[in-house]
Coordinates of C-alpha atoms in Angstrom, one line a residue:
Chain B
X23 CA 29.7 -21.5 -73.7
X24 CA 30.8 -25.1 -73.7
X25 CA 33.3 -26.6 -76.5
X26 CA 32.6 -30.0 -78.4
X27 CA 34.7 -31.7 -76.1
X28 CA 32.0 -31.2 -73.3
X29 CA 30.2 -34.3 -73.9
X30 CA 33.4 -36.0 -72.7
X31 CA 34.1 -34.3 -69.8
X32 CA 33.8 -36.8 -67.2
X33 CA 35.9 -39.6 -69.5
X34 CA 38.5 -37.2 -70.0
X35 CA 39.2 -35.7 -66.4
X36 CA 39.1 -39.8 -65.5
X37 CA 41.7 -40.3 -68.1
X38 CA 44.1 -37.2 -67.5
X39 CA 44.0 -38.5 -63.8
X40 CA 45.3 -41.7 -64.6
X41 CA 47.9 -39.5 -66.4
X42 CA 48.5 -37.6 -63.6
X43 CA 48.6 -40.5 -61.1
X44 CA 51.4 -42.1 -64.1
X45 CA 53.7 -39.1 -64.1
X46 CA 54.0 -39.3 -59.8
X47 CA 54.5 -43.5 -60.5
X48 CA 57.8 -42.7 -62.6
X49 CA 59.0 -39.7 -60.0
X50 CA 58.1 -42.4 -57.3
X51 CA 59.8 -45.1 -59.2
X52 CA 62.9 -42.6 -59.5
X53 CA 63.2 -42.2 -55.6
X54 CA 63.0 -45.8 -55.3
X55 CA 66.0 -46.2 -58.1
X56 CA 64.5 -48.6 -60.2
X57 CA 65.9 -49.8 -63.0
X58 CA 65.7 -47.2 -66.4
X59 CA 63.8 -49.6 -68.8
X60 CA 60.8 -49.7 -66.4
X61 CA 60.7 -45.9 -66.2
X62 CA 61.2 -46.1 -70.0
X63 CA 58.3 -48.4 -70.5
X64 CA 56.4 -46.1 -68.1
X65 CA 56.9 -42.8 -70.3
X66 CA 56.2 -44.6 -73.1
X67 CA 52.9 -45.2 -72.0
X68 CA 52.2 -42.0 -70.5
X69 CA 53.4 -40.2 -74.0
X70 CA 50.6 -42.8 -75.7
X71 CA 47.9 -41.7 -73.2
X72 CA 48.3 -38.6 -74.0
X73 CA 48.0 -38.8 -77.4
X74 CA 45.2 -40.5 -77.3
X75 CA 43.7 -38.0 -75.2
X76 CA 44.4 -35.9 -77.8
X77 CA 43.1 -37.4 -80.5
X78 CA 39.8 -37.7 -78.8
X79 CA 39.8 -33.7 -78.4
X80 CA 40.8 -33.3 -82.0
X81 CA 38.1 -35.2 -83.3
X82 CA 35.5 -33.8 -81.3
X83 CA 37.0 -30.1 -82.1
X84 CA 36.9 -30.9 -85.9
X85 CA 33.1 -32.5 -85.7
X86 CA 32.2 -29.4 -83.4
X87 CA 33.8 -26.2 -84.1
X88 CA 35.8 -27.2 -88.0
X89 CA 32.1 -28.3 -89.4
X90 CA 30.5 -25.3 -87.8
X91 CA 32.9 -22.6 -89.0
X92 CA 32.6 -24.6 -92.5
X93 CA 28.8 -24.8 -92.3
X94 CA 28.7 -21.1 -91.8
X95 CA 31.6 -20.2 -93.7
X96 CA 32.7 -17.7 -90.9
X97 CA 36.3 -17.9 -90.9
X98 CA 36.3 -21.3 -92.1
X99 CA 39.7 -21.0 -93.6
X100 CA 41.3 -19.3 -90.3
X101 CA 39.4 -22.8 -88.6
X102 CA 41.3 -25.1 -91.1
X103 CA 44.6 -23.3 -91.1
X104 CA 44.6 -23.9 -86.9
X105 CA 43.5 -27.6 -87.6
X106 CA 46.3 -28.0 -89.8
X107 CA 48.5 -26.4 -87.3
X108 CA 47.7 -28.4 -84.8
X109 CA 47.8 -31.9 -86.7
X110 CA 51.5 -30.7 -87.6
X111 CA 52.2 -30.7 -83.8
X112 CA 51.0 -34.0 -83.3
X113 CA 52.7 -35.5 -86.3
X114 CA 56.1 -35.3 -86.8
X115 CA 58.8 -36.9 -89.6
Chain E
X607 CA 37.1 -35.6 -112.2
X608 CA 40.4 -33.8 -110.2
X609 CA 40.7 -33.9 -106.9
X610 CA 41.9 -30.9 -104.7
X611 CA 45.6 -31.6 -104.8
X612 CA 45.8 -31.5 -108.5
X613 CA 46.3 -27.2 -108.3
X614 CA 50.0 -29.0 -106.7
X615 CA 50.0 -31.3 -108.7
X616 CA 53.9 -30.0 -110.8
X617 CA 55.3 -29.4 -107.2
X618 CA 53.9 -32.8 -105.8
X619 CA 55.5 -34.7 -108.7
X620 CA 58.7 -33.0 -108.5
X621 CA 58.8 -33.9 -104.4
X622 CA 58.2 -37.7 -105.4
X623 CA 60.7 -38.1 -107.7
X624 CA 63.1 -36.3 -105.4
X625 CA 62.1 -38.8 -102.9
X626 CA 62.6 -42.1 -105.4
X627 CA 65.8 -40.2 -106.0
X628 CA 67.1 -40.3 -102.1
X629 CA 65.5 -44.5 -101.9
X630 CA 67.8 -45.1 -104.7
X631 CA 70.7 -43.3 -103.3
X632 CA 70.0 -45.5 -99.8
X633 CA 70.2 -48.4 -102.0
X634 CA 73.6 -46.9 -103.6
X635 CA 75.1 -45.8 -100.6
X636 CA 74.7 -50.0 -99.5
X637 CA 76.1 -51.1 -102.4
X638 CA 79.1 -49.1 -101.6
X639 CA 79.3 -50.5 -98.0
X640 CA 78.8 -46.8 -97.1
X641 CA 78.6 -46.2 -92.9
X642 CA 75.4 -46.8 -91.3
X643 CA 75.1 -43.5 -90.0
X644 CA 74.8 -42.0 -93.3
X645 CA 72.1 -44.5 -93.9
X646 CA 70.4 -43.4 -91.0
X647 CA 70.5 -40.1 -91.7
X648 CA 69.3 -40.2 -95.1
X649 CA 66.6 -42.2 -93.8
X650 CA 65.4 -40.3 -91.8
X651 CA 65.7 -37.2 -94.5
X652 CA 63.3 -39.6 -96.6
X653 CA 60.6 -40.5 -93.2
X654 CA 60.6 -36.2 -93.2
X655 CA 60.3 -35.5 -96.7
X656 CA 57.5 -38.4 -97.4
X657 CA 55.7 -36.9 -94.1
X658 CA 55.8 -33.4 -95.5
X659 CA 54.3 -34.4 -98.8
X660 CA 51.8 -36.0 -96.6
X661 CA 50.7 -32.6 -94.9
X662 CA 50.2 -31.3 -98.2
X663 CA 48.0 -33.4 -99.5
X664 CA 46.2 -33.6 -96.4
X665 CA 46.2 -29.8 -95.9
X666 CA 44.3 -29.8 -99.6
X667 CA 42.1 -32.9 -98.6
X668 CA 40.6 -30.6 -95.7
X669 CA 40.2 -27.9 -97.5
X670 CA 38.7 -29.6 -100.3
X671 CA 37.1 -33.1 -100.0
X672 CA 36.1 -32.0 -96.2
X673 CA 34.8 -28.8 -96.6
X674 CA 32.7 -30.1 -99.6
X675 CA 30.9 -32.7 -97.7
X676 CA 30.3 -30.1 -94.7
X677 CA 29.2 -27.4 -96.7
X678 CA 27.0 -30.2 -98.2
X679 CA 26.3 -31.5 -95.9
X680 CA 26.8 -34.8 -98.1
X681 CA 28.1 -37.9 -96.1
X682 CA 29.6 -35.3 -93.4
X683 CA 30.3 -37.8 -91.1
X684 CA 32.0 -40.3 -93.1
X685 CA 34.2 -37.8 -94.5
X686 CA 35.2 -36.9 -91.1
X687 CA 35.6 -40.5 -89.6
X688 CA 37.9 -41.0 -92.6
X689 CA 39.9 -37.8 -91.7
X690 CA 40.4 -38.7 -88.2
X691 CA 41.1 -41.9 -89.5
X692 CA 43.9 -40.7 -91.5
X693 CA 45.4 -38.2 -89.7
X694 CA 45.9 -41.2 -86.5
X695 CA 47.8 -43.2 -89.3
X696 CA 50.3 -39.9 -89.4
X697 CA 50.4 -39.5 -85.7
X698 CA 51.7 -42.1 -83.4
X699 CA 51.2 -42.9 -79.6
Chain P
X144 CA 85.5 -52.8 -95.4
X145 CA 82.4 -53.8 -94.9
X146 CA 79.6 -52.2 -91.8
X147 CA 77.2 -54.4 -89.7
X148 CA 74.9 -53.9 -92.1
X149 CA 76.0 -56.1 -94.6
X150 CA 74.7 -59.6 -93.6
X151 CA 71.3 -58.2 -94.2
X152 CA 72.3 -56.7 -97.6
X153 CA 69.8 -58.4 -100.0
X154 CA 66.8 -57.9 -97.6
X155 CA 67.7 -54.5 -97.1
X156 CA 68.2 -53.5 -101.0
X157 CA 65.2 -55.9 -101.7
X158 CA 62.9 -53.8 -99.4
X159 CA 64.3 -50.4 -100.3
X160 CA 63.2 -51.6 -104.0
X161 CA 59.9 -52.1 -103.1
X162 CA 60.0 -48.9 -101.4
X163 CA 60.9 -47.3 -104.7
X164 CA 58.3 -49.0 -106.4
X165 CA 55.9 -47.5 -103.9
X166 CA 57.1 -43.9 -104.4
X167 CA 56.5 -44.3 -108.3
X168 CA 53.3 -45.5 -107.3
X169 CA 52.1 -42.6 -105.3
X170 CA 53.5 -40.5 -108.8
X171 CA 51.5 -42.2 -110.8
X172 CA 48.2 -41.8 -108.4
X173 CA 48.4 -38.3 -108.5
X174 CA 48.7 -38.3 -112.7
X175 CA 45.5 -40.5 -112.6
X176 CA 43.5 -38.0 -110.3
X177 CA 43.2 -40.7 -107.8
X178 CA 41.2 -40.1 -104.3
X179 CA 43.3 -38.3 -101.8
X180 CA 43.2 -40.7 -98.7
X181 CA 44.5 -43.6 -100.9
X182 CA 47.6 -40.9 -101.5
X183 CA 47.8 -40.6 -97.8
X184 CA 47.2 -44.3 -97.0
X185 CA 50.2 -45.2 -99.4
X186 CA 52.4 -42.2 -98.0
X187 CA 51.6 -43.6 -94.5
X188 CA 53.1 -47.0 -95.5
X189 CA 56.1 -45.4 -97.3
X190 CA 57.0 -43.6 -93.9
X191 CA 56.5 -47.4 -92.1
X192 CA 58.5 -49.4 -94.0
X193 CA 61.1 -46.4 -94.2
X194 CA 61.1 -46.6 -90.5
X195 CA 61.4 -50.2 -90.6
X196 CA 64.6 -50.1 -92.6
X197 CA 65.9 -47.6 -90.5
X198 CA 65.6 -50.3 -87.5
X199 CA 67.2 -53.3 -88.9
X200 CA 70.2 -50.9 -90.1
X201 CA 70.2 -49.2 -86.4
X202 CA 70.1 -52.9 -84.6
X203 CA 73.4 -53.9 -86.3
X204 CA 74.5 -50.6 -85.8
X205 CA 74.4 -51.3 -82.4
X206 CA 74.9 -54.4 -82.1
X207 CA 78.1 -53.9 -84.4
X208 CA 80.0 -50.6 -84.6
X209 CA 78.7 -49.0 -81.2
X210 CA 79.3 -52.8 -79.3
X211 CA 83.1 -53.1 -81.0
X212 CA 84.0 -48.9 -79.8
X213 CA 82.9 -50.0 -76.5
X214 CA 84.4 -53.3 -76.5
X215 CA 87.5 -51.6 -77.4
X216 CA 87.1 -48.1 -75.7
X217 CA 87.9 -46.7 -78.5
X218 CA 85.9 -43.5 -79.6
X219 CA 83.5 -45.1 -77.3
X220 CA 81.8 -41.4 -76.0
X221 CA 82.0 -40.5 -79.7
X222 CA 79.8 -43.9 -80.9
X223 CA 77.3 -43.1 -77.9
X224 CA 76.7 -39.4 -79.1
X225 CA 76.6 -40.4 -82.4
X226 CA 74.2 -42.9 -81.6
X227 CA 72.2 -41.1 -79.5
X228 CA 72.1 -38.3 -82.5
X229 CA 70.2 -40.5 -84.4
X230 CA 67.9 -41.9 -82.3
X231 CA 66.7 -38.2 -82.0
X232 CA 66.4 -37.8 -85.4
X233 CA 64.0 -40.9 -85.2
X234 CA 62.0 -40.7 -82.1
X235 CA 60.2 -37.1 -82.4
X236 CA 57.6 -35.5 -79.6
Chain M
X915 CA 72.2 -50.0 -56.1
X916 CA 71.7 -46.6 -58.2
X917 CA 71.1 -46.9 -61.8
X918 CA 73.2 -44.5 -64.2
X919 CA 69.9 -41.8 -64.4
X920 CA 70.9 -41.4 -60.3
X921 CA 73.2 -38.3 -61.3
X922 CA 70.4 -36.2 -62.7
X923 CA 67.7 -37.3 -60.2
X924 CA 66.9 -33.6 -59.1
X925 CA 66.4 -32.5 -62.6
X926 CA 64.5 -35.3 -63.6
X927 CA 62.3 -35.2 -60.4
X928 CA 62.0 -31.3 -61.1
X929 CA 60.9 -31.9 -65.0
X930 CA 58.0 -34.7 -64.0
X931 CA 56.8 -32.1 -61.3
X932 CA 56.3 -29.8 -64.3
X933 CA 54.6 -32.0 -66.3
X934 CA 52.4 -33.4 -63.4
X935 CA 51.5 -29.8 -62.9
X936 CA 50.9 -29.5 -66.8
X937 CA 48.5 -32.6 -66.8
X938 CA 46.3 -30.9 -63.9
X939 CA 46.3 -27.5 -65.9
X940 CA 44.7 -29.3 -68.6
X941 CA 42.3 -30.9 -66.3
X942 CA 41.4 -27.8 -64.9
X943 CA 41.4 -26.0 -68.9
X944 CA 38.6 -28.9 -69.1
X945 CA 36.2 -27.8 -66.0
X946 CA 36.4 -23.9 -67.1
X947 CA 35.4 -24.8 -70.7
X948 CA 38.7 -23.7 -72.9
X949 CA 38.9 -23.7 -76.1
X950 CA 39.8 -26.9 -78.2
X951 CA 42.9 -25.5 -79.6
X952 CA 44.3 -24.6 -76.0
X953 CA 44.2 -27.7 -74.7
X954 CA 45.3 -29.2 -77.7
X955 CA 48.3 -27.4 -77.6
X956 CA 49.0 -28.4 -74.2
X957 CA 48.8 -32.0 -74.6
X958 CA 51.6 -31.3 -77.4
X959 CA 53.4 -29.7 -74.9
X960 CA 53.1 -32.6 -72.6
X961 CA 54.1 -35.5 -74.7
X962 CA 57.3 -33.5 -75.8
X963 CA 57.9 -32.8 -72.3
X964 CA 57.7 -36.4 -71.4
X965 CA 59.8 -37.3 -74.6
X966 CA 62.6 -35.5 -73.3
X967 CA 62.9 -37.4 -70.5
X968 CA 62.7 -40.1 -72.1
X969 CA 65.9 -39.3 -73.8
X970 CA 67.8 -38.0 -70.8
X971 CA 66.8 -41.7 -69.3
X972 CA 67.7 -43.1 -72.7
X973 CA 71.1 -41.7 -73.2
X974 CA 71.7 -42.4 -69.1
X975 CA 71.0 -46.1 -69.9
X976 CA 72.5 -46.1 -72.7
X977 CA 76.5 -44.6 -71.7
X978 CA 75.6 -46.8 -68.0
X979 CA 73.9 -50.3 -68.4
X980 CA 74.3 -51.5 -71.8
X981 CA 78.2 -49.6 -72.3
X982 CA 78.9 -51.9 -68.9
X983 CA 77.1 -55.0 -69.9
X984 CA 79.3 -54.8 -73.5
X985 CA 82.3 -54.2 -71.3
X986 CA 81.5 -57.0 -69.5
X987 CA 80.5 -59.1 -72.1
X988 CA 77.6 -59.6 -69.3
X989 CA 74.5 -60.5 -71.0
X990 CA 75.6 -58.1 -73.7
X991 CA 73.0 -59.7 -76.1
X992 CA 70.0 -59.2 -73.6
X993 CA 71.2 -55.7 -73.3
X994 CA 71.0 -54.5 -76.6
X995 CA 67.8 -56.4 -77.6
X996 CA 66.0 -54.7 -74.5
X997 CA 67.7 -51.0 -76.4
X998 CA 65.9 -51.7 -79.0
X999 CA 62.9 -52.8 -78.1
X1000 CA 62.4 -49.3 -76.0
X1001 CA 64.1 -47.6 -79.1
X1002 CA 61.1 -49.2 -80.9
X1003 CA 58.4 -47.9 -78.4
X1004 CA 59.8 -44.6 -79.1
X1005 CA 59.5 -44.4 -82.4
X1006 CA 56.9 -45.1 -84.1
X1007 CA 56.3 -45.0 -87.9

């Protein structure tokens, strides 16, 4: 079975790479002692890419799976309870 | 019309004014030339509180608004654009 | 005595007004029945200018009472934690 | 020359190994077809992850570079403007 996020597949294996390919720059940059407010500026940016990564996964899940749950109203309030779960991980104070 | 937060509505209220409570103590606490690390912290107590009353409303907003327009299928999409929309306003890079 | 903070006194009470105004606002929203995501919207810009406060009082913070223990090496481990404490409390996941 | 995040090299080299390991699990979550939720939960893990080390950096920098330019009075001003502007991409709203 495929998830909502399928249609994206290809954009988000390209993005996480570039993610991937970010977290060996800093350990790279570390070796190389550069100085902490690159690396700072680096994990800044990896944190952001992340999240947007994210964000793109969360909307797709609640267009995809949230609506479907609701449209069926099979465990549509276990579906809204993880969604709200989840949104409280990515949104702190 | 009363929208799905109202059922909080007593507890909502009583949240806010607790929060104008700790913005006027801030402003208080500057008057008195109190240390900025008290500031900070009760800053940040505000940031946490305001946030939480946010996840409430938002949590009710799903449940309600969203699962309306879903089960309605009555401007679905919108209503989720405007979710998504929201919740990247509550979480940041 | 007086803290760091002080120069910018009138800005800082002058913006912490407003945010009072805006918490009142968001009280009187919900006893009107208003639309959830203009809640949220207003909540989101509640937490911003919070934040914001919380910036201008931790740059003279710095700049001030963590400059002069260093300066003086006195309590100067002590300032760092401290500071370091509340940059925590405001930089989250 | 070694910058003050020198001393905890190997635990900082070992914690971006793990989270370069982390960022291809969630590739990989992505080609078998996980759930939503799973690799939601991940990403949350990852950005935390990253945070972290942020902060070790942070606090590093902090107690080294910007305690020694204010010792100095070396470019003290520079110094603390740079804090806060990675303090700033840090936190965010």
């Amino acid at each position: 079975m495929s998830h909502p996020y399928a249609k994206n597949k290809t954009d988000l294996l390209t993005r996480l790479r570039r993610i991937e390919g970010q977290v060996r720059g800093v350990q790279k940059m570390i070796e190389e002692d550069r100085y902490c407010v690159e690396l700072l500026t680096q994990l800044a940016a990896i944190k952001n890419a992340t999240h947007k990564v994210a964000l793109s996964i969360l909307d797709a899940h609640t267009r995809g799976c949230v609506a479907d749950a609701i449209h069926h109203r099979a465990s549509e309030n276990e579906k809204i309870d993880e969604l709200m779960e989840v949104i409280r991980q990515f949104t702190k104070g």
